[in-house]
């Protein structure tokens, strides 16, 4: 069953309906669901879809032409081309009045095999394909390549595309659709350990327990996700040691460049280069305290990919047990009791998404156009933070929130602590609403004394309505 991606499908359908040549570029990290999206869109349409191989240009042209003939001219089965230019001429001649879709997946494999490919592809587009009723879709997983070689002004293909789709992980709401039989707490944890990545979500079977799913995927030598980070890093980078080490120290709590450099015993310039590449592939992100983006002292780097975050927190310490087929014991004794702690930052991300969506839909006291986290000194000069800050840059209003993914209710002390943080963020924003997010509900005192006009007491179930 195909889940989500309504917006992306709409973009593809709208582009497909336009007359004449159109071109869409689709890119995003591996396992994110690009091929599945293309396959779903192509259903019922005249189309040819080829996934490039890690081989020579000539070999790819043979396979591509064979696939095209099988899809569009099956009566010519057995014919193949070895010359790129002749193949494109054949494609042009095969296109009549009916719209024809040509989808080329993993274009970086061909482009890296032959430096002349992109220029020759551009020539074919300009002289042949652009004159036909063709919808060209090109796709790739190497994000840095797609941005620099396909989308940038320096690319031979620049100016030819109609639009582009940067495919991102599912949010917590769409992720929940993969496991509809689970409780909302279990859905949140599934989102947390998969990061909303399509392939990983399909590994979870809600007819068995959440624990069984996590153990089967992460804590068995045969588990799909047991070696996944290494596999992905090796596909993206020639050497993975430096990248692996930086992710490890970030997982242990280091979040500033100097701090990371000290722990990995590298120069700050080398660490910045590594971080830049990890940011490009969506593993790490640069985070600034909201309303203070220009303050370099308030810049952190954190693991943004949920699967990487979970893997680096728990797998390295359990390798010996997992290799001895005792991963289930390790999970039950060490991982499961710490799942709620792990989910703390994930829950904050879920709540940020909720605030942004609800604010844009007009369900909060201001139109939240940006959402993030704030940290700094409190009124007592002691370091503190605010889990969720939603701001309206037009009216200069703000919403602040506290998140607790714990097996305990939010009580008076937590309730008052957030109220006491009023005025900590930039003074130009007026705090107009206070939001509390609790896995386990609220104490009797909070329920009886909360300011119902300016405060929202939300449970996890509210976030999934």
Short mmCIF file of C-alpha atoms in Angstrom, two decimals:
data_model
loop_
_atom_site.label_atom_id
_atom_site.label_comp_id
_atom_site.label_asym_id
_atom_site.label_seq_id
_atom_site.Cartn_x
_atom_site.Cartn_y
_atom_site.Cartn_z
CA UNK A 1 0.00 0.00 0.00
CA UNK A 2 1.33 3.42 -1.00
CA UNK A 3 1.33 5.88 1.91
CA UNK A 4 1.58 9.67 1.95
CA UNK A 5 3.42 11.87 -0.56
CA UNK A 6 0.20 13.55 -1.67
CA UNK A 7 1.94 16.86 -2.34
CA UNK A 8 4.74 15.27 -4.36
CA UNK A 9 2.30 13.22 -6.43
CA UNK A 10 0.29 16.38 -7.08
CA UNK A 11 3.41 18.17 -8.37
CA UNK A 12 4.18 15.27 -10.70
CA UNK A 13 0.58 15.01 -11.95
CA UNK A 14 0.29 18.76 -12.57
CA UNK A 15 3.58 18.77 -14.49
CA UNK A 16 2.56 15.71 -16.49
CA UNK A 17 -0.64 17.43 -17.63
CA UNK A 18 1.26 20.35 -19.18
CA UNK A 19 1.80 20.21 -22.93
CA UNK A 20 5.22 19.78 -24.47
CA UNK A 21 8.52 18.94 -22.86
CA UNK A 22 8.70 19.02 -19.06
CA UNK A 23 11.44 17.96 -16.68
CA UNK A 24 11.38 17.23 -12.95
CA UNK A 25 14.42 16.54 -10.78
CA UNK A 26 13.80 14.31 -7.74
CA UNK A 27 16.48 13.87 -5.10
CA UNK A 28 16.84 12.85 -1.47
CA UNK A 29 18.79 10.55 0.82
CA UNK A 30 18.88 6.81 0.24
CA UNK A 31 15.91 4.70 1.43
CA UNK A 32 13.66 7.78 1.48
CA UNK A 33 11.19 6.41 -1.09
CA UNK A 34 12.12 8.13 -4.37
CA UNK A 35 11.81 5.00 -6.50
CA UNK A 36 8.52 4.07 -4.83
CA UNK A 37 7.17 7.57 -5.53
CA UNK A 38 8.13 7.35 -9.20
CA UNK A 39 6.68 3.86 -9.56
CA UNK A 40 3.37 4.98 -8.01
CA UNK A 41 3.18 8.01 -10.30
CA UNK A 42 3.87 5.97 -13.44
CA UNK A 43 0.95 3.58 -12.89
CA UNK A 44 -1.41 3.61 -15.86
CA UNK A 45 0.78 5.94 -17.94
CA UNK A 46 2.89 5.42 -21.03
CA UNK A 47 6.31 5.41 -19.47
CA UNK A 48 9.77 3.91 -19.37
CA UNK A 49 11.66 3.70 -16.08
CA UNK A 50 15.36 2.83 -15.86
CA UNK A 51 17.51 2.60 -12.74
CA UNK A 52 21.16 3.21 -13.64
CA UNK A 53 23.83 0.72 -12.65
CA UNK A 54 27.29 1.32 -11.19
CA UNK A 55 28.98 0.42 -14.46
CA UNK A 56 30.32 1.96 -17.65
CA UNK A 57 28.39 4.37 -19.86
CA UNK A 58 28.23 1.78 -22.64
CA UNK A 59 26.81 -0.87 -20.32
CA UNK A 60 24.20 1.58 -19.02
CA UNK A 61 23.18 2.59 -22.55
CA UNK A 62 22.70 -1.10 -23.42
CA UNK A 63 20.53 -1.68 -20.36
CA UNK A 64 18.67 1.63 -20.65
CA UNK A 65 17.83 1.11 -24.31
CA UNK A 66 16.74 -2.48 -23.63
CA UNK A 67 14.45 -1.25 -20.86
CA UNK A 68 13.05 1.53 -23.06
CA UNK A 69 12.31 -0.88 -25.91
CA UNK A 70 10.68 -3.35 -23.52
CA UNK A 71 8.46 -0.58 -22.11
CA UNK A 72 7.63 1.39 -25.29
CA UNK A 73 8.48 -0.75 -28.35
CA UNK A 74 8.10 -4.35 -27.17
CA UNK A 75 7.84 -5.55 -30.77
CA UNK A 76 11.56 -4.68 -31.11
CA UNK A 77 12.57 -6.79 -28.10
CA UNK A 78 16.22 -7.84 -28.42
CA UNK A 79 17.41 -4.62 -30.05
CA UNK A 80 19.86 -2.57 -28.00
CA UNK A 81 22.05 0.49 -28.45
CA UNK A 82 25.63 1.13 -27.41
CA UNK A 83 25.87 4.71 -28.64
CA UNK A 84 24.20 7.40 -26.50
CA UNK A 85 23.41 9.80 -29.35
CA UNK A 86 21.79 7.13 -31.49
CA UNK A 87 19.72 5.98 -28.52
CA UNK A 88 18.38 9.49 -27.94
CA UNK A 89 17.49 9.81 -31.63
CA UNK A 90 15.57 6.55 -31.33
CA UNK A 91 13.76 7.86 -28.24
CA UNK A 92 12.76 10.99 -30.14
CA UNK A 93 11.46 8.98 -33.07
CA UNK A 94 9.47 6.76 -30.69
CA UNK A 95 7.58 9.69 -29.23
CA UNK A 96 4.34 10.46 -31.05
CA UNK A 97 1.47 12.70 -29.93
CA UNK A 98 0.74 10.88 -26.66
CA UNK A 99 2.68 12.12 -23.62
CA UNK A 100 5.64 9.85 -22.93
CA UNK A 101 7.37 9.71 -19.55
CA UNK A 102 11.05 8.85 -19.40
CA UNK A 103 12.35 8.30 -15.86
CA UNK A 104 16.07 7.92 -15.20
CA UNK A 105 16.88 6.91 -11.63
CA UNK A 106 20.33 7.20 -10.01
CA UNK A 107 21.66 9.49 -12.72
CA UNK A 108 24.90 10.06 -10.70
CA UNK A 109 26.01 6.49 -11.54
CA UNK A 110 26.06 7.26 -15.27
CA UNK A 111 27.44 10.77 -14.90
CA UNK A 112 30.31 9.58 -12.74
CA UNK A 113 31.13 6.79 -15.21
CA UNK A 114 31.62 9.24 -18.09
CA UNK A 115 32.44 12.92 -17.65
CA UNK A 116 30.85 13.80 -21.00
CA UNK A 117 27.44 12.32 -20.20
CA UNK A 118 25.73 15.41 -18.75
CA UNK A 119 26.83 17.62 -21.64
CA UNK A 120 25.66 15.05 -24.18
CA UNK A 121 22.42 14.63 -22.25
CA UNK A 122 21.92 18.40 -22.40
CA UNK A 123 22.53 18.31 -26.15
CA UNK A 124 19.92 15.58 -26.57
CA UNK A 125 17.40 17.53 -24.50
CA UNK A 126 17.92 20.71 -26.52
CA UNK A 127 17.97 19.14 -29.99
CA UNK A 128 15.57 16.21 -29.60
CA UNK A 129 13.61 15.75 -26.37
CA UNK A 130 12.56 19.39 -25.89
CA UNK A 131 10.76 19.27 -29.24
CA UNK A 132 8.64 16.29 -28.18
CA UNK A 133 5.70 15.72 -25.85
CA UNK A 134 8.02 14.14 -23.29
CA UNK A 135 8.04 14.31 -19.49
CA UNK A 136 11.58 13.62 -18.31
CA UNK A 137 12.12 12.67 -14.67
CA UNK A 138 15.68 12.36 -13.40
CA UNK A 139 16.43 11.16 -9.92
CA UNK A 140 19.40 10.63 -7.61
CA UNK A 141 20.35 9.77 -4.04
CA UNK A 142 23.74 11.51 -3.90
CA UNK A 143 22.44 14.84 -2.64
CA UNK A 144 25.71 16.75 -3.02
CA UNK A 145 26.00 15.55 -6.62
CA UNK A 146 22.40 16.40 -7.44
CA UNK A 147 22.75 19.90 -6.02
CA UNK A 148 26.12 20.70 -7.60
CA UNK A 149 25.97 18.81 -10.91
CA UNK A 150 22.25 18.81 -11.75
CA UNK A 151 20.59 21.80 -10.05
CA UNK A 152 23.35 24.42 -9.87
CA UNK A 153 23.98 27.16 -12.41
CA UNK A 154 27.21 25.39 -13.42
CA UNK A 155 25.33 22.26 -14.49
CA UNK A 156 24.87 21.57 -18.23
CA UNK A 157 21.24 20.80 -17.36
CA UNK A 158 20.62 24.15 -15.65
CA UNK A 159 17.55 25.95 -16.96
CA UNK A 160 16.00 22.82 -18.45
CA UNK A 161 13.96 21.64 -15.48
CA UNK A 162 10.34 22.64 -14.85
CA UNK A 163 10.61 21.98 -11.09
CA UNK A 164 12.37 19.88 -8.49
CA UNK A 165 11.31 17.72 -5.54
CA UNK A 166 13.61 17.31 -2.54
CA UNK A 167 12.10 14.24 -0.93
CA UNK A 168 12.32 14.36 2.86
CA UNK A 169 11.45 11.87 5.62
CA UNK A 170 7.81 11.45 6.58
CA UNK A 171 6.60 13.55 9.50
CA UNK A 172 5.29 11.84 12.61
CA UNK A 173 1.69 11.82 11.33
CA UNK A 174 2.42 10.11 8.01
CA UNK A 175 4.86 7.74 9.74
CA UNK A 176 2.00 6.59 11.98
CA UNK A 177 0.09 5.37 8.91
CA UNK A 178 2.61 2.55 8.50
CA UNK A 179 1.63 1.06 11.89
CA UNK A 180 -2.08 1.89 12.33
CA UNK A 181 -2.69 -0.86 14.92
CA UNK A 182 -0.13 0.55 17.36
CA UNK A 183 -0.89 2.90 20.24
CA UNK A 184 0.11 6.53 19.80
CA UNK A 185 3.07 6.03 22.14
CA UNK A 186 4.26 3.13 20.01
CA UNK A 187 3.72 5.14 16.81
CA UNK A 188 5.86 7.93 18.24
CA UNK A 189 8.66 5.49 19.09
CA UNK A 190 8.51 3.95 15.61
CA UNK A 191 8.91 7.45 14.19
CA UNK A 192 11.76 8.09 16.61
CA UNK A 193 13.84 5.03 15.74
CA UNK A 194 13.23 5.22 11.97
CA UNK A 195 13.46 8.97 11.55
CA UNK A 196 10.44 8.79 9.25
CA UNK A 197 12.49 7.11 6.50
CA UNK A 198 10.17 5.14 4.23
CA UNK A 199 12.24 1.97 3.89
CA UNK A 200 12.74 1.66 7.65
CA UNK A 201 9.05 2.24 8.34
CA UNK A 202 8.14 -0.67 6.06
CA UNK A 203 10.22 -2.97 8.28
CA UNK A 204 7.75 -2.51 11.15
CA UNK A 205 4.87 -4.97 11.27
CA UNK A 206 2.14 -3.83 13.65
CA UNK A 207 0.79 -7.38 13.95
CA UNK A 208 3.73 -8.12 16.26
CA UNK A 209 4.96 -6.14 19.27
CA UNK A 210 7.04 -2.98 19.01
CA UNK A 211 9.82 -4.70 20.99
CA UNK A 212 9.94 -7.58 18.51
CA UNK A 213 10.17 -5.16 15.58
CA UNK A 214 13.01 -3.18 17.10
CA UNK A 215 14.90 -6.33 18.08
CA UNK A 216 14.45 -7.90 14.63
CA UNK A 217 15.66 -4.78 12.82
CA UNK A 218 18.48 -3.53 15.09
CA UNK A 219 19.54 -6.17 17.59
CA UNK A 220 20.13 -9.27 15.48
CA UNK A 221 23.21 -9.81 13.28
CA UNK A 222 20.83 -10.42 10.37
CA UNK A 223 18.72 -7.33 11.12
CA UNK A 224 18.29 -4.90 8.22
CA UNK A 225 19.35 -1.92 10.33
CA UNK A 226 22.17 -3.59 12.25
CA UNK A 227 24.87 -2.40 9.81
CA UNK A 228 22.82 0.29 8.07
CA UNK A 229 24.77 3.44 9.07
CA UNK A 230 28.05 1.94 7.90
CA UNK A 231 26.46 0.81 4.64
CA UNK A 232 25.09 4.29 3.97
CA UNK A 233 28.34 6.06 4.88
CA UNK A 234 30.32 3.76 2.57
CA UNK A 235 27.97 4.60 -0.29
CA UNK A 236 28.35 8.33 0.30
CA UNK A 237 32.04 8.69 1.19
CA UNK A 238 35.31 7.08 0.11
CA UNK A 239 36.55 6.74 3.69
CA UNK A 240 34.11 6.52 6.57
CA UNK A 241 36.29 6.55 9.69
CA UNK A 242 36.29 10.33 10.18
CA UNK A 243 32.54 10.52 9.58
CA UNK A 244 31.82 7.64 11.94
CA UNK A 245 33.94 9.21 14.69
CA UNK A 246 32.25 12.61 14.42
CA UNK A 247 28.80 11.00 14.62
CA UNK A 248 29.89 8.99 17.66
CA UNK A 249 31.06 12.04 19.64
CA UNK A 250 27.91 13.96 18.66
CA UNK A 251 25.90 11.02 19.97
CA UNK A 252 27.80 11.26 23.25
CA UNK A 253 26.75 14.89 23.67
CA UNK A 254 29.42 16.98 21.95
CA UNK A 255 27.59 19.62 19.92
CA UNK A 256 30.05 22.45 19.25
CA UNK A 257 32.81 22.39 16.64
CA UNK A 258 35.65 23.00 19.10
CA UNK A 259 34.30 20.36 21.45
CA UNK A 260 33.95 17.82 18.63
CA UNK A 261 37.45 18.63 17.31
CA UNK A 262 38.99 18.08 20.77
CA UNK A 263 37.32 14.69 21.14
CA UNK A 264 38.20 13.40 17.67
CA UNK A 265 41.72 14.93 17.80
CA UNK A 266 41.32 16.78 14.52
CA UNK A 267 41.58 20.42 13.48
CA UNK A 268 38.43 22.51 13.51
CA UNK A 269 38.72 22.97 9.73
CA UNK A 270 38.81 19.19 9.20
CA UNK A 271 35.83 18.72 11.51
CA UNK A 272 33.88 21.48 9.75
CA UNK A 273 34.50 19.74 6.41
CA UNK A 274 33.22 16.45 7.81
CA UNK A 275 30.20 18.12 9.40
CA UNK A 276 29.40 19.93 6.15
CA UNK A 277 29.29 16.62 4.27
CA UNK A 278 27.22 14.93 6.98
CA UNK A 279 24.83 17.88 6.85
CA UNK A 280 24.49 17.53 3.09
CA UNK A 281 23.41 13.89 3.37
CA UNK A 282 20.98 14.68 6.20
CA UNK A 283 22.73 13.01 9.14
CA UNK A 284 23.68 16.14 11.11
CA UNK A 285 22.09 19.57 11.19
CA UNK A 286 23.20 22.99 12.34
CA UNK A 287 20.91 24.36 15.04
CA UNK A 288 20.72 27.92 16.31
CA UNK A 289 18.76 29.22 19.27
CA UNK A 290 15.61 30.59 17.69
CA UNK A 291 15.48 34.41 17.53
CA UNK A 292 19.30 34.41 17.88
CA UNK A 293 20.40 32.88 14.58
CA UNK A 294 23.24 35.40 14.21
CA UNK A 295 24.72 34.58 17.61
CA UNK A 296 27.64 32.25 16.77
CA UNK A 297 27.95 31.28 20.42
CA UNK A 298 24.52 29.69 20.19
CA UNK A 299 25.22 27.33 17.31
CA UNK A 300 25.08 23.59 17.92
CA UNK A 301 25.39 20.54 15.70
CA UNK A 302 23.20 17.53 16.36
CA UNK A 303 22.27 14.22 14.78
CA UNK A 304 19.01 14.90 12.98
CA UNK A 305 18.45 11.46 11.44
CA UNK A 306 16.44 9.38 13.92
CA UNK A 307 17.85 6.02 12.83
CA UNK A 308 21.43 7.26 13.21
CA UNK A 309 20.54 8.82 16.55
CA UNK A 310 19.11 5.53 17.87
CA UNK A 311 21.83 3.37 16.34
CA UNK A 312 24.78 5.34 17.71
CA UNK A 313 23.22 5.59 21.16
CA UNK A 314 22.58 1.87 21.60
CA UNK A 315 24.24 -0.41 19.03
CA UNK A 316 27.99 0.18 19.65
CA UNK A 317 27.65 -0.72 23.34
CA UNK A 318 25.72 -3.88 22.51
CA UNK A 319 27.76 -5.25 19.60
CA UNK A 320 29.29 -8.14 21.55
CA UNK A 321 25.89 -9.27 22.82
CA UNK A 322 24.29 -8.92 19.39
CA UNK A 323 27.07 -10.88 17.68
CA UNK A 324 26.51 -13.67 20.23
CA UNK A 325 22.79 -13.66 19.33
CA UNK A 326 21.94 -12.17 22.73
CA UNK A 327 20.69 -8.88 21.36
CA UNK A 328 17.24 -9.46 22.81
CA UNK A 329 18.71 -9.70 26.32
CA UNK A 330 20.70 -6.49 25.79
CA UNK A 331 17.61 -4.71 24.44
CA UNK A 332 15.38 -5.72 27.36
CA UNK A 333 17.99 -4.95 30.03
CA UNK A 334 19.47 -1.73 28.68
CA UNK A 335 17.66 -0.27 25.68
CA UNK A 336 14.00 -0.64 26.59
CA UNK A 337 14.36 1.04 30.04
CA UNK A 338 16.02 4.02 28.30
CA UNK A 339 13.61 4.43 25.39
CA UNK A 340 11.69 7.28 27.01
CA UNK A 341 14.92 9.17 27.66
CA UNK A 342 15.96 8.62 24.04
CA UNK A 343 12.57 9.90 22.90
CA UNK A 344 12.97 13.20 24.75
CA UNK A 345 14.46 15.15 21.84
CA UNK A 346 12.35 13.22 19.31
CA UNK A 347 9.22 14.25 21.21
CA UNK A 348 10.37 17.87 21.09
CA UNK A 349 10.65 17.56 17.30
CA UNK A 350 7.15 16.08 17.14
CA UNK A 351 5.81 18.97 19.23
CA UNK A 352 7.57 21.53 17.02
CA UNK A 353 5.90 19.99 13.98
CA UNK A 354 2.54 20.14 15.76
CA UNK A 355 2.99 23.82 16.70
CA UNK A 356 3.97 24.76 13.16
CA UNK A 357 1.01 22.92 11.62
CA UNK A 358 -1.56 24.13 14.16
CA UNK A 359 -0.29 27.70 13.98
CA UNK A 360 -0.49 27.77 10.19
CA UNK A 361 -4.01 26.35 10.35
CA UNK A 362 -5.10 29.13 12.71
CA UNK A 363 -5.62 26.94 15.78
CA UNK A 364 -3.18 28.82 18.01
CA UNK A 365 -2.99 32.42 19.17
CA UNK A 366 -0.55 33.42 16.47
CA UNK A 367 0.47 32.35 12.96
CA UNK A 368 3.63 30.36 13.64
CA UNK A 369 5.88 30.91 10.63
CA UNK A 370 8.97 29.52 12.32
CA UNK A 371 9.54 27.04 15.13
CA UNK A 372 12.59 25.96 17.06
CA UNK A 373 14.26 25.79 20.45
CA UNK A 374 15.81 28.47 22.64
CA UNK A 375 18.63 28.17 25.15
CA UNK A 376 20.64 30.61 27.22
CA UNK A 377 20.69 32.14 30.69
CA UNK A 378 17.52 32.27 32.73
CA UNK A 379 16.36 35.21 34.83
CA UNK A 380 18.53 33.82 37.66
CA UNK A 381 21.56 33.70 35.32
CA UNK A 382 21.50 29.88 35.39
CA UNK A 383 21.58 28.12 31.98
CA UNK A 384 18.15 27.00 30.83
CA UNK A 385 16.23 26.21 27.68
CA UNK A 386 12.75 26.31 26.19
CA UNK A 387 11.80 23.11 24.36
CA UNK A 388 9.49 24.64 21.76
CA UNK A 389 9.27 28.22 20.53
CA UNK A 390 6.89 29.14 17.73
CA UNK A 391 7.15 32.68 16.43
CA UNK A 392 5.07 34.93 14.21
CA UNK A 393 7.51 37.29 12.49
CA UNK A 394 4.69 39.44 11.17
CA UNK A 395 2.88 40.27 14.40
CA UNK A 396 5.99 39.69 16.57
CA UNK A 397 4.17 37.21 18.78
CA UNK A 398 5.44 33.91 20.19
CA UNK A 399 4.29 30.63 21.69
CA UNK A 400 6.50 28.71 24.10
CA UNK A 401 6.16 25.10 25.16
CA UNK A 402 7.43 22.38 27.49
CA UNK A 403 7.66 18.70 26.45
CA UNK A 404 7.80 15.63 28.72
CA UNK A 405 7.93 12.10 27.27
CA UNK A 406 7.95 10.41 30.67
CA UNK A 407 5.90 8.00 32.75
CA UNK A 408 5.04 10.78 35.14
CA UNK A 409 2.56 13.63 35.03
CA UNK A 410 3.48 17.26 34.56
CA UNK A 411 3.15 18.80 38.00
CA UNK A 412 3.08 22.24 39.56
CA UNK A 413 6.85 22.73 39.42
CA UNK A 414 7.09 21.99 35.69
CA UNK A 415 3.99 24.07 34.96
CA UNK A 416 5.34 27.13 36.79
CA UNK A 417 8.84 26.68 35.39
CA UNK A 418 7.64 27.40 31.86
CA UNK A 419 5.63 30.45 32.97
CA UNK A 420 8.76 31.78 34.67
CA UNK A 421 10.62 31.68 31.35
CA UNK A 422 8.50 34.49 29.98
CA UNK A 423 10.69 37.24 28.57
CA UNK A 424 13.79 35.11 27.96
CA UNK A 425 13.55 35.04 24.19
CA UNK A 426 14.06 38.19 22.14
CA UNK A 427 12.15 41.07 23.74
CA UNK A 428 10.57 42.05 20.43
CA UNK A 429 8.33 38.97 20.65
CA UNK A 430 5.32 38.94 22.96
CA UNK A 431 4.56 35.50 24.43
CA UNK A 432 0.83 35.02 23.91
CA UNK A 433 0.36 31.30 24.68
CA UNK A 434 1.93 28.52 26.74
CA UNK A 435 1.76 24.92 25.54
CA UNK A 436 2.47 21.81 27.58
CA UNK A 437 3.00 18.42 25.95
CA UNK A 438 2.83 15.37 28.21
CA UNK A 439 2.96 11.64 27.54
CA UNK A 440 1.38 10.83 30.92
CA UNK A 441 -1.01 13.71 31.51
CA UNK A 442 -1.16 16.28 34.30
CA UNK A 443 -1.39 16.38 38.06
CA UNK A 444 -4.61 17.36 39.80
CA UNK A 445 -3.09 20.71 40.81
CA UNK A 446 -2.24 21.58 37.19
CA UNK A 447 -5.68 20.53 35.94
CA UNK A 448 -7.36 22.72 38.55
CA UNK A 449 -5.09 25.77 38.36
CA UNK A 450 -3.98 26.06 34.74
CA UNK A 451 -4.76 29.33 32.97
CA UNK A 452 -7.27 28.00 30.46
CA UNK A 453 -7.28 31.21 28.43
CA UNK A 454 -3.56 31.36 27.63
CA UNK A 455 -2.48 27.75 28.25
CA UNK A 456 -3.01 24.49 26.40
CA UNK A 457 -2.51 21.16 28.19
CA UNK A 458 -1.87 18.61 25.47
CA UNK A 459 -1.33 14.86 25.61
CA UNK A 460 0.30 12.64 22.99
CA UNK A 461 -3.16 11.57 21.86
CA UNK A 462 -3.98 15.22 21.06
CA UNK A 463 -1.03 15.34 18.67
CA UNK A 464 -2.40 12.42 16.66
CA UNK A 465 -5.99 13.68 16.29
#
